[in-house]
XYZ file of C-alpha atoms in Angstrom:
533
model
C 150.516 -132.642 149.519
C 151.565 -133.421 152.747
C 153.755 -135.855 151.613
C 155.202 -133.166 148.275
C 155.694 -131.169 151.232
C 157.769 -133.538 153.948
C 159.962 -134.599 151.115
C 160.396 -130.502 150.594
C 161.695 -130.079 153.998
C 163.986 -133.182 153.809
C 167.655 -131.836 153.546
C 168.578 -134.567 151.635
C 166.655 -135.291 149.599
C 167.181 -131.098 148.310
C 170.807 -131.744 148.749
C 170.778 -134.780 146.384
C 168.404 -132.092 143.911
C 170.419 -130.743 140.454
C 171.829 -127.402 141.075
C 169.694 -124.924 140.377
C 166.280 -126.904 140.254
C 164.765 -124.124 142.999
C 166.838 -121.801 142.687
C 163.181 -120.025 141.207
C 161.121 -121.326 144.421
C 164.531 -118.979 146.566
C 163.816 -115.731 144.585
C 161.445 -112.934 145.335
C 158.675 -112.847 143.349
C 158.350 -109.638 141.100
C 155.881 -107.275 141.271
C 152.532 -106.989 138.884
C 153.327 -112.016 138.902
C 151.307 -114.229 139.920
C 152.181 -115.984 142.303
C 148.651 -118.026 142.395
C 150.258 -120.273 139.170
C 152.178 -123.333 139.434
C 155.422 -124.377 137.781
C 155.313 -126.549 135.228
C 157.091 -129.417 135.836
C 160.237 -129.094 133.495
C 160.533 -125.872 134.694
C 161.198 -127.473 137.941
C 163.626 -130.066 136.032
C 165.561 -127.127 135.233
C 166.056 -125.075 138.631
C 169.407 -126.006 140.293
C 169.659 -127.451 143.545
C 169.674 -125.229 146.407
C 172.130 -124.513 148.741
C 171.124 -125.032 152.583
C 172.140 -121.999 153.443
C 168.752 -120.934 150.940
C 166.368 -123.894 152.230
C 166.781 -121.393 155.643
C 166.177 -118.235 152.977
C 162.616 -120.434 152.360
C 160.763 -119.910 155.695
C 161.269 -115.702 155.104
C 158.286 -116.284 151.774
C 155.709 -117.006 153.705
C 156.791 -114.194 156.395
C 157.126 -111.639 153.132
C 153.904 -112.453 152.469
C 152.222 -112.254 155.919
C 154.153 -108.409 156.254
C 152.966 -107.200 153.445
C 149.376 -107.868 154.160
C 149.462 -106.858 157.232
C 150.549 -103.524 155.809
C 147.922 -102.990 154.020
C 146.202 -103.976 156.961
C 147.318 -101.425 158.759
C 147.437 -99.202 155.520
C 143.747 -99.619 155.986
C 143.241 -99.243 159.397
C 145.392 -96.274 159.209
C 142.902 -94.922 156.236
C 139.727 -95.464 158.152
C 141.300 -94.243 160.872
C 142.291 -90.870 158.945
C 138.547 -91.171 157.603
C 136.882 -90.821 161.260
C 139.227 -87.926 161.829
C 138.226 -85.750 159.730
C 134.569 -86.673 159.613
C 135.107 -85.161 163.512
C 136.337 -82.200 162.526
C 133.837 -81.313 159.775
C 131.304 -82.219 163.309
C 132.817 -80.838 165.539
C 133.327 -77.612 162.800
C 129.672 -78.402 162.486
C 128.039 -77.968 165.546
C 130.974 -74.415 166.586
C 128.693 -72.984 163.151
C 125.791 -73.915 164.990
C 126.608 -72.947 168.785
C 128.158 -68.993 167.051
C 124.048 -69.238 164.916
C 122.820 -69.645 168.271
C 124.565 -66.200 169.561
C 124.432 -64.378 166.695
C 121.327 -62.855 165.249
C 120.795 -64.556 161.139
C 121.091 -61.562 158.855
C 117.974 -60.232 158.141
C 115.677 -61.022 155.037
C 115.167 -58.342 153.289
C 111.477 -57.743 152.486
C 109.303 -55.557 149.478
C 109.039 -51.857 151.197
C 105.443 -50.509 151.759
C 104.075 -48.031 149.281
C 102.044 -45.098 151.048
C 100.973 -42.386 149.404
C 100.407 -39.041 151.292
C 98.050 -36.757 149.477
C 99.241 -32.993 150.578
C 100.917 -30.210 148.907
C 104.322 -29.975 149.429
C 105.013 -27.351 152.022
C 105.016 -31.151 154.269
C 107.386 -33.303 153.625
C 106.051 -36.433 154.891
C 109.124 -38.336 153.626
C 110.829 -37.185 156.517
C 108.893 -38.337 159.212
C 108.301 -41.667 157.812
C 112.538 -41.792 157.150
C 113.685 -44.920 159.191
C 110.659 -46.447 160.350
C 109.935 -49.723 159.911
C 105.785 -51.642 160.251
C 106.475 -54.116 162.667
C 110.863 -53.596 162.635
C 110.323 -55.597 159.269
C 109.218 -53.798 156.389
C 110.285 -49.590 155.203
C 108.043 -47.884 154.141
C 107.545 -45.710 150.535
C 106.683 -42.082 150.931
C 105.037 -40.837 147.265
C 103.305 -37.694 147.630
C 101.782 -35.596 145.649
C 97.960 -33.467 145.117
C 95.177 -34.697 143.715
C 95.704 -32.675 140.670
C 99.174 -34.877 139.945
C 98.003 -38.496 140.067
C 95.483 -40.225 137.862
C 94.700 -44.144 138.780
C 93.325 -47.321 137.805
C 91.431 -49.889 139.314
C 90.831 -53.902 138.823
C 89.186 -57.407 141.106
C 91.762 -59.135 141.091
C 95.163 -56.666 140.885
C 93.665 -53.206 142.848
C 95.009 -50.110 142.034
C 97.335 -48.233 140.156
C 98.320 -45.303 140.660
C 100.046 -42.493 137.999
C 102.073 -40.013 139.241
C 103.858 -36.888 137.568
C 104.511 -34.392 139.880
C 107.341 -31.278 139.415
C 110.222 -31.669 142.114
C 113.372 -29.396 141.274
C 112.269 -27.755 137.629
C 111.952 -31.177 136.102
C 109.506 -33.334 135.894
C 108.490 -36.658 137.633
C 106.361 -38.917 136.361
C 106.258 -42.872 138.783
C 103.755 -45.903 138.794
C 103.360 -48.096 141.860
C 100.986 -49.953 143.319
C 99.834 -47.921 147.354
C 99.499 -49.499 149.929
C 97.560 -47.065 152.110
C 96.697 -44.087 151.585
C 97.101 -41.244 153.331
C 94.482 -37.793 152.560
C 95.577 -34.178 153.876
C 93.368 -32.384 150.969
C 90.165 -31.919 150.135
C 88.681 -33.971 147.505
C 86.353 -31.756 146.895
C 85.329 -28.149 146.321
C 82.946 -26.197 143.926
C 86.351 -23.842 142.627
C 86.762 -25.265 139.091
C 88.858 -28.031 138.665
C 88.711 -29.294 141.984
C 86.329 -31.628 142.347
C 88.426 -34.948 143.316
C 85.682 -37.677 144.068
C 86.329 -39.617 140.947
C 90.050 -40.230 142.765
C 88.716 -41.450 145.989
C 85.689 -43.624 144.040
C 89.115 -45.507 142.871
C 90.793 -45.554 145.759
C 88.057 -47.276 146.891
C 87.778 -49.419 143.914
C 91.036 -51.199 144.448
C 90.415 -51.302 148.201
C 93.134 -49.777 149.371
C 93.228 -48.572 153.071
C 92.987 -45.069 154.319
C 93.053 -42.456 156.777
C 90.920 -41.176 157.352
C 88.460 -43.708 156.184
C 87.630 -43.540 152.511
C 84.151 -43.496 153.318
C 84.342 -40.307 155.408
C 85.644 -38.662 152.897
C 83.636 -39.016 150.717
C 80.960 -38.117 153.359
C 83.102 -35.044 154.263
C 82.799 -34.174 150.396
C 79.395 -31.938 151.388
C 78.972 -30.488 154.289
C 75.216 -30.437 154.666
C 75.508 -33.858 154.502
C 78.055 -34.211 157.649
C 76.007 -31.415 159.279
C 73.153 -33.693 159.306
C 74.715 -36.317 161.120
C 75.247 -34.171 163.796
C 71.412 -33.015 163.631
C 71.565 -36.291 165.622
C 74.266 -35.622 167.718
C 72.118 -33.435 168.413
C 69.029 -35.270 169.178
C 70.277 -37.887 171.081
C 73.341 -35.821 173.833
C 70.416 -33.133 173.921
C 71.468 -29.226 173.460
C 72.922 -29.374 176.724
C 75.682 -31.070 175.854
C 75.927 -31.162 172.110
C 75.409 -26.567 171.714
C 74.362 -27.133 167.933
C 74.536 -24.080 166.178
C 70.505 -23.922 163.938
C 70.719 -23.964 159.930
C 68.239 -23.848 157.414
C 68.434 -25.989 154.387
C 67.933 -25.375 150.624
C 68.232 -27.287 147.597
C 67.877 -24.740 145.647
C 67.385 -21.059 145.319
C 63.621 -20.931 144.577
C 63.417 -22.598 148.434
C 64.916 -19.426 150.209
C 61.448 -17.467 150.055
C 61.232 -17.824 154.103
C 62.403 -14.693 155.645
C 64.345 -15.909 158.777
C 65.580 -13.224 161.204
C 68.738 -11.541 160.785
C 71.412 -10.399 160.576
C 72.052 -14.646 159.034
C 75.099 -16.645 157.990
C 74.332 -17.812 154.469
C 76.690 -20.538 152.834
C 76.290 -21.045 149.807
C 77.576 -25.340 148.415
C 80.515 -27.024 148.877
C 83.980 -24.431 149.636
C 86.344 -23.983 152.719
C 88.860 -22.411 154.344
C 85.932 -19.628 154.309
C 84.742 -18.707 151.052
C 81.743 -18.455 149.580
C 80.040 -17.459 153.519
C 78.321 -14.049 153.013
C 77.011 -12.344 155.669
C 73.304 -10.834 155.168
C 72.025 -7.955 157.590
C 68.413 -7.093 155.839
C 65.523 -8.981 152.889
C 67.726 -6.907 150.493
C 70.400 -8.503 150.703
C 68.487 -11.542 152.036
C 67.035 -11.285 147.949
C 70.194 -10.407 146.536
C 72.398 -13.147 147.944
C 69.111 -15.954 146.879
C 69.456 -13.877 142.922
C 74.369 -15.170 143.441
C 73.165 -18.961 144.111
C 70.438 -19.620 141.333
C 73.775 -18.303 139.349
C 76.429 -21.264 141.020
C 73.205 -23.400 140.981
C 73.699 -25.279 143.627
C 72.360 -25.760 147.047
C 73.001 -23.178 150.280
C 72.175 -22.519 154.219
C 71.735 -20.088 156.592
C 72.346 -19.591 160.150
C 71.546 -17.283 162.912
C 74.907 -14.922 162.840
C 76.716 -14.928 166.429
C 78.758 -11.800 167.727
C 81.162 -14.364 168.681
C 84.043 -12.919 171.708
C 85.862 -15.936 170.109
C 85.904 -19.153 167.945
C 86.839 -22.269 169.969
C 88.391 -25.460 167.778
C 88.814 -29.254 169.530
C 91.391 -31.661 167.664
C 91.818 -35.256 167.915
C 94.706 -36.824 166.408
C 94.383 -41.047 167.716
C 94.048 -39.877 171.355
C 96.277 -37.007 170.913
C 93.437 -34.201 172.004
C 94.718 -29.943 172.281
C 91.784 -27.148 171.927
C 92.494 -23.454 170.997
C 91.002 -20.820 170.694
C 91.253 -17.995 168.416
C 90.377 -14.414 168.568
C 89.783 -11.623 165.611
C 92.398 -8.245 166.542
C 91.222 -7.208 163.237
C 87.787 -6.383 163.802
C 86.442 -8.849 161.020
C 83.923 -11.478 161.923
C 84.999 -14.362 160.663
C 87.565 -14.810 162.815
C 90.267 -16.920 159.987
C 90.604 -13.680 158.493
C 92.385 -10.968 158.682
C 94.515 -10.790 162.036
C 93.819 -13.119 164.777
C 95.314 -14.980 168.017
C 95.113 -17.929 168.727
C 96.238 -19.544 171.945
C 95.935 -23.189 173.586
C 93.715 -24.076 176.246
C 92.494 -26.448 178.991
C 91.020 -29.487 178.031
C 87.692 -29.478 179.486
C 85.014 -32.661 179.360
C 82.733 -31.006 177.700
C 85.246 -30.249 174.786
C 86.319 -34.157 174.601
C 82.683 -34.749 174.789
C 81.415 -32.992 171.470
C 85.446 -34.665 169.498
C 84.436 -37.389 170.972
C 80.175 -37.995 169.789
C 81.538 -36.302 166.306
C 84.234 -39.174 166.755
C 81.940 -41.887 166.327
C 80.349 -40.731 163.000
C 81.336 -42.095 159.591
C 83.092 -45.551 160.633
C 84.724 -43.447 163.279
C 87.819 -41.071 162.717
C 91.336 -40.920 163.077
C 91.601 -37.253 162.564
C 89.220 -34.668 163.256
C 88.299 -31.291 164.503
C 85.292 -29.559 165.664
C 84.505 -25.973 164.837
C 82.207 -23.675 167.795
C 81.737 -20.273 168.083
C 81.740 -18.420 172.182
C 79.042 -15.863 172.010
C 78.828 -12.729 173.481
C 75.634 -14.300 175.564
C 78.075 -16.459 176.943
C 77.101 -19.455 175.279
C 79.299 -22.417 172.511
C 77.382 -22.748 169.470
C 79.191 -25.843 167.364
C 79.736 -24.754 163.630
C 81.243 -27.393 161.707
C 83.425 -30.072 161.864
C 86.559 -31.040 160.062
C 88.411 -34.980 159.032
C 91.688 -35.979 158.120
C 92.351 -32.517 155.731
C 91.646 -29.767 158.904
C 95.020 -27.536 158.824
C 97.816 -28.112 162.171
C 97.144 -24.597 163.876
C 99.812 -23.603 167.014
C 102.684 -24.255 167.740
C 102.531 -28.354 168.197
C 102.302 -28.857 164.471
C 105.752 -31.138 165.095
C 103.877 -32.884 167.761
C 101.108 -33.183 165.858
C 102.888 -34.300 162.798
C 105.238 -36.770 164.351
C 101.409 -37.863 166.486
C 99.355 -38.803 162.219
C 102.584 -40.521 161.432
C 102.827 -42.680 164.615
C 98.919 -42.981 163.720
C 99.727 -44.144 159.924
C 102.150 -46.391 160.951
C 100.197 -48.321 163.832
C 97.126 -48.440 161.038
C 99.646 -49.703 158.370
C 100.903 -52.753 160.778
C 97.385 -53.216 161.876
C 95.802 -53.762 158.084
C 98.114 -54.831 156.110
C 99.961 -57.702 158.650
C 97.561 -58.562 160.798
C 100.119 -57.354 164.372
C 97.187 -54.993 166.332
C 99.683 -52.217 167.965
C 99.020 -49.775 171.005
C 98.587 -46.547 171.132
C 101.902 -44.806 172.523
C 99.751 -40.871 172.277
C 97.918 -42.446 175.332
C 100.580 -41.879 177.507
C 100.736 -38.147 176.285
C 97.350 -37.546 176.436
C 97.090 -37.335 180.813
C 99.849 -34.936 180.351
C 98.262 -32.853 177.504
C 94.831 -32.738 178.072
C 95.062 -33.406 181.907
C 97.464 -31.873 183.819
C 97.953 -29.931 187.157
C 94.855 -31.269 187.966
C 96.490 -32.139 191.871
C 98.083 -28.644 192.262
C 93.575 -27.788 191.046
C 91.655 -30.224 192.415
C 89.031 -32.714 191.271
C 86.463 -31.148 189.374
C 82.995 -30.569 191.564
C 80.808 -32.660 190.402
C 77.583 -30.370 190.469
C 79.289 -27.704 188.124
C 76.826 -28.555 184.705
C 78.591 -28.016 181.849
C 76.059 -24.689 180.821
C 78.259 -22.920 183.690
C 81.611 -24.389 182.509
C 80.692 -22.504 179.680
C 79.578 -19.151 180.399
C 82.956 -19.105 182.303
C 86.211 -18.305 179.933
C 88.674 -21.292 179.251
C 91.891 -20.749 180.626
C 94.780 -19.778 178.019
C 98.167 -20.938 177.729
C 100.361 -18.652 176.615
C 101.563 -19.727 173.310
C 105.583 -18.471 173.109
C 106.262 -20.638 176.309
C 104.648 -23.349 176.929
C 104.282 -26.532 175.520
C 100.861 -29.354 175.704
C 102.358 -31.122 178.981
C 102.182 -27.762 180.667
C 98.201 -26.606 179.601
C 96.826 -26.201 183.072
C 93.139 -26.939 184.166
C 90.990 -23.778 186.500
C 91.962 -23.596 189.811
C 89.009 -25.138 191.894
C 88.492 -24.038 195.783
C 89.531 -28.097 197.428
C 87.112 -29.987 198.088
C 86.695 -30.322 201.766
C 83.719 -29.158 204.131
C 80.147 -28.731 202.808
C 81.311 -25.221 200.615
C 82.839 -28.388 198.258
C 79.714 -28.512 196.297
C 78.609 -24.401 196.158
C 79.208 -22.863 192.275
C 82.572 -21.032 192.053
C 82.188 -17.088 191.269
C 81.706 -16.075 187.857
C 84.777 -14.518 186.690
C 85.564 -12.762 183.376
C 88.617 -12.835 181.343
C 91.115 -10.361 182.748
C 89.978 -12.125 186.365
C 89.591 -15.463 185.347
C 93.512 -15.241 184.020
C 95.033 -13.594 187.146
C 94.012 -16.277 188.315
C 95.274 -19.053 187.224
C 99.092 -17.723 186.720
C 98.593 -17.175 190.470
C 97.500 -20.612 191.483
C 100.982 -21.707 189.002
C 102.690 -19.713 191.543
C 102.037 -19.669 194.025
C 104.204 -22.275 195.195
C 107.508 -20.369 194.503
C 107.881 -17.779 196.903
C 111.491 -17.036 195.595
C 110.025 -13.668 193.240
C 106.469 -12.517 194.447
C 107.744 -9.185 192.843
C 108.480 -10.326 189.983
C 106.023 -12.986 189.839
C 103.884 -9.254 190.260
C 104.904 -7.738 187.487
C 104.069 -10.896 185.273
C 100.434 -11.050 186.543
C 99.922 -6.922 186.282
C 101.657 -6.837 182.416
C 99.401 -10.201 181.595
C 96.225 -8.485 183.280
C 96.418 -5.085 181.298
C 97.817 -6.400 177.867
C 95.238 -8.958 178.284
C 92.021 -6.993 180.311
C 91.426 -4.628 176.798
C 91.604 -7.848 173.896
C 89.618 -9.876 175.913
C 86.857 -6.861 177.336
C 83.451 -7.353 177.256
């Protein structure tokens, strides 16, 4: 090979070659042809001899090859640089997207709403109070509301409880089937009125494991008032008559046992009824025998309790951690304060009242919503007669506030039971404003005052037309300084205590003395005739 290179590079040797002998070596190689295949010797003989100028053009052939090779290398490098630039650009875009994702919250996940079954009449639209509310900020609440008489159900061990609801809305019949996650019961589950025994539905909800307010255990226990009264007797025995003044009561399983002669007058209650139904005032032995025949015809149990000549009725209600106390005075003169015309007023919440409702709220594993009814007699004593559960009616001018409290209670309970998230009670702040305002003005309650003495004095009243729960005030007491701090305050009648209360409230502002004095005089005249002994 070296010999041939030397020979071909010799100019004299190339000049002596025949004409056109090596012209093919000087031509550029056409694209697609192979440069590696050697030419045959015959072809080489036929090529003309190259000129001297052509010997100089033979050198660019390797240069063209190198230039083409270098151009290919440069193209590969350029492609690599373009790919690297594209990869860097995509990485920068991904980093920018990640930084934007940290700056903006991710799109919320749409979750299946929790179904709340509210058993109540149509006078209250509970969907309005739960609209826009969420459990732990994640789950929406879908409210299904119906009466006990409008629902039916079937419960299974594995799949829980399925409810069929047939309601009439706007003249059209609506039929729906759903699986409730929680139940709020605002109706009585049982009454002796025909067609109002819904205890089987309570059993079905319990069979399906549906949580509720109040608990289904307590709802079923409240289907018999004597059964509830028997648990109140246990509280009476534990706390004593001074702290828990329970009214006496006699239970008769049937009419055959109604042979004992009680002291008259008495109130006979037949079976399980509500809203004053099934209650008869008996004043003589002949009337008692007559009512015995009625009990025999009804075929139920009965109770009798001494009739208390009352000044007013007392109701203490508890919704979660919120307490309110009301006083109801009959104006029409009916011995049932809930019959005829009556005046309802909110009164101050005392420790004595709080003890009553807190003790009853511990029955049957705990009552989230309950109320205690009592009678304040003309003898100055209080008599507890009944406890109500979550089916209690809401009264007073703060009904909307009570509904909001029930809504908060249900949301907190659903969050705790369904999601396992413990929530605080926001209504605990309202309790201090509702039950113990104006304590700094009236001074601290004397430690030596007994519950019986606080019961004999009339509770301080607030004007229901212009006073909110946060403005309900405590009875005015003298300053606890000096040796006279342990003396008992004098017993006042209702008009005097009412006057002293407003006087204590208005004492700090002396700009409108005459107007306030005129207000006090008018209040004293109006209330003295209603609440005098």
